[in-house]
Amino acid sequence: MPELPEIETIKRGILPLKNSIVRKIFRSSLKLRIDATKKLDKIIGSQIISIERRARYLIIDFNNYHSLIIHLGMSGRITIDSNFKNLKHDHFACQFDNQQWLIYNDPRRFGFIDLVESHDLNSHKMLKNLGPEPLSLDFNHQYLQKKLANKNCNIKTTMMDNQIVVGVGNIYINESLFLAKILPTKMAKNLSKKEIINLVESIKKTIATAIEMGGSSISDYQNANGELGFFQNQHQVYGRQNQDCHKCGCIIERIVQNQRSTFFCKTCQK
DNA sequence: CTGAGCACCTGAGGGC
DNA sequence: TGCCCTCAGGTGCTCA
């Protein structure tokens, strides 16, 4: 699924729905990770007052003091269309007063749609323990240095922990560690101050560049208008096992950490 | 409290 | 063509 840059791209794509009023709701009978089916009717007749992103969650606020939380899991997709065809894996759809449909499609169903009263949003179990946004000032080397001290875990897995920093998924941590020249297997507590400064900057740069390019389109990711992102063309290590490192020409290796693929260049990264 | 591993699902692609 | 295996943008839960 989409990482932060992909969600940000989708958010920008559905921003024009602001001020729209919900007319109809569709919900498939299949289970998502959270079952909010019974609550969803509450937004019928309500108007969207804001559309935001927090970590990998899309938050849509309505004027009746309810907020819709959308998470795309690994395979979720959101599209805007003037027709709703109820295709395979369409699990939620919502028609607005301008006749447009917002359609949520998720083959693996690792995602969810939930509805809460807006004042309870921050205490939602998926949102309450989130760390800082990678592009915020709160994510800086002083902060990270504190978090990594005594951390007995490899740096790659550590940085994918949403309590440390949100939205840095498997593509972008692999790319960020390459950019920062740090081995993914290095113990988090053993990073030097210089490496931590470097890593913070590399994550910010990687995420910001990916947002500019509309995210990474691998397999079937596309934005709300069905367009593809282009950041995958910039990948230095992700998905490039056995290919030449663009910097030094050595072979990119693939290992598994915490059941996720890790790609790195053992010459460039120390 | 921490870290490791599992669970939740479907679909694509490769080897035989 | 089909079967069996591995792999995939995530994240909460359980167990030692």
Short mmCIF file of C-alpha atoms (C1' of nucleotides) in Angstrom, two decimals, chain A residues 1 56 71 218 238 260-261, chain C residues 7-13:
data_model
loop_
_atom_site.label_atom_id
_atom_site.label_comp_id
_atom_site.label_asym_id
_atom_site.label_seq_id
_atom_site.Cartn_x
_atom_site.Cartn_y
_atom_site.Cartn_z
CA MET A 1 0.00 0.00 0.00
CA ARG A 56 -1.14 7.31 6.56
CA HIS A 71 -6.69 3.78 5.99
CA ILE A 218 4.56 -0.08 -8.19
CA TYR A 238 14.09 -0.69 -3.43
CA ARG A 260 10.02 -7.28 5.30
CA SER A 261 12.44 -7.05 2.37
"C1'" DC C 7 6.21 -12.11 -2.58
"C1'" DA C 8 3.64 -7.53 -1.95
"C1'" DG C 9 3.33 0.46 -0.26
"C1'" DG C 10 0.79 -1.95 6.92
"C1'" DT C 11 -0.02 -2.40 11.65
"C1'" DG C 12 -2.12 -4.30 15.96
"C1'" DC C 13 -1.81 -8.25 18.95
#
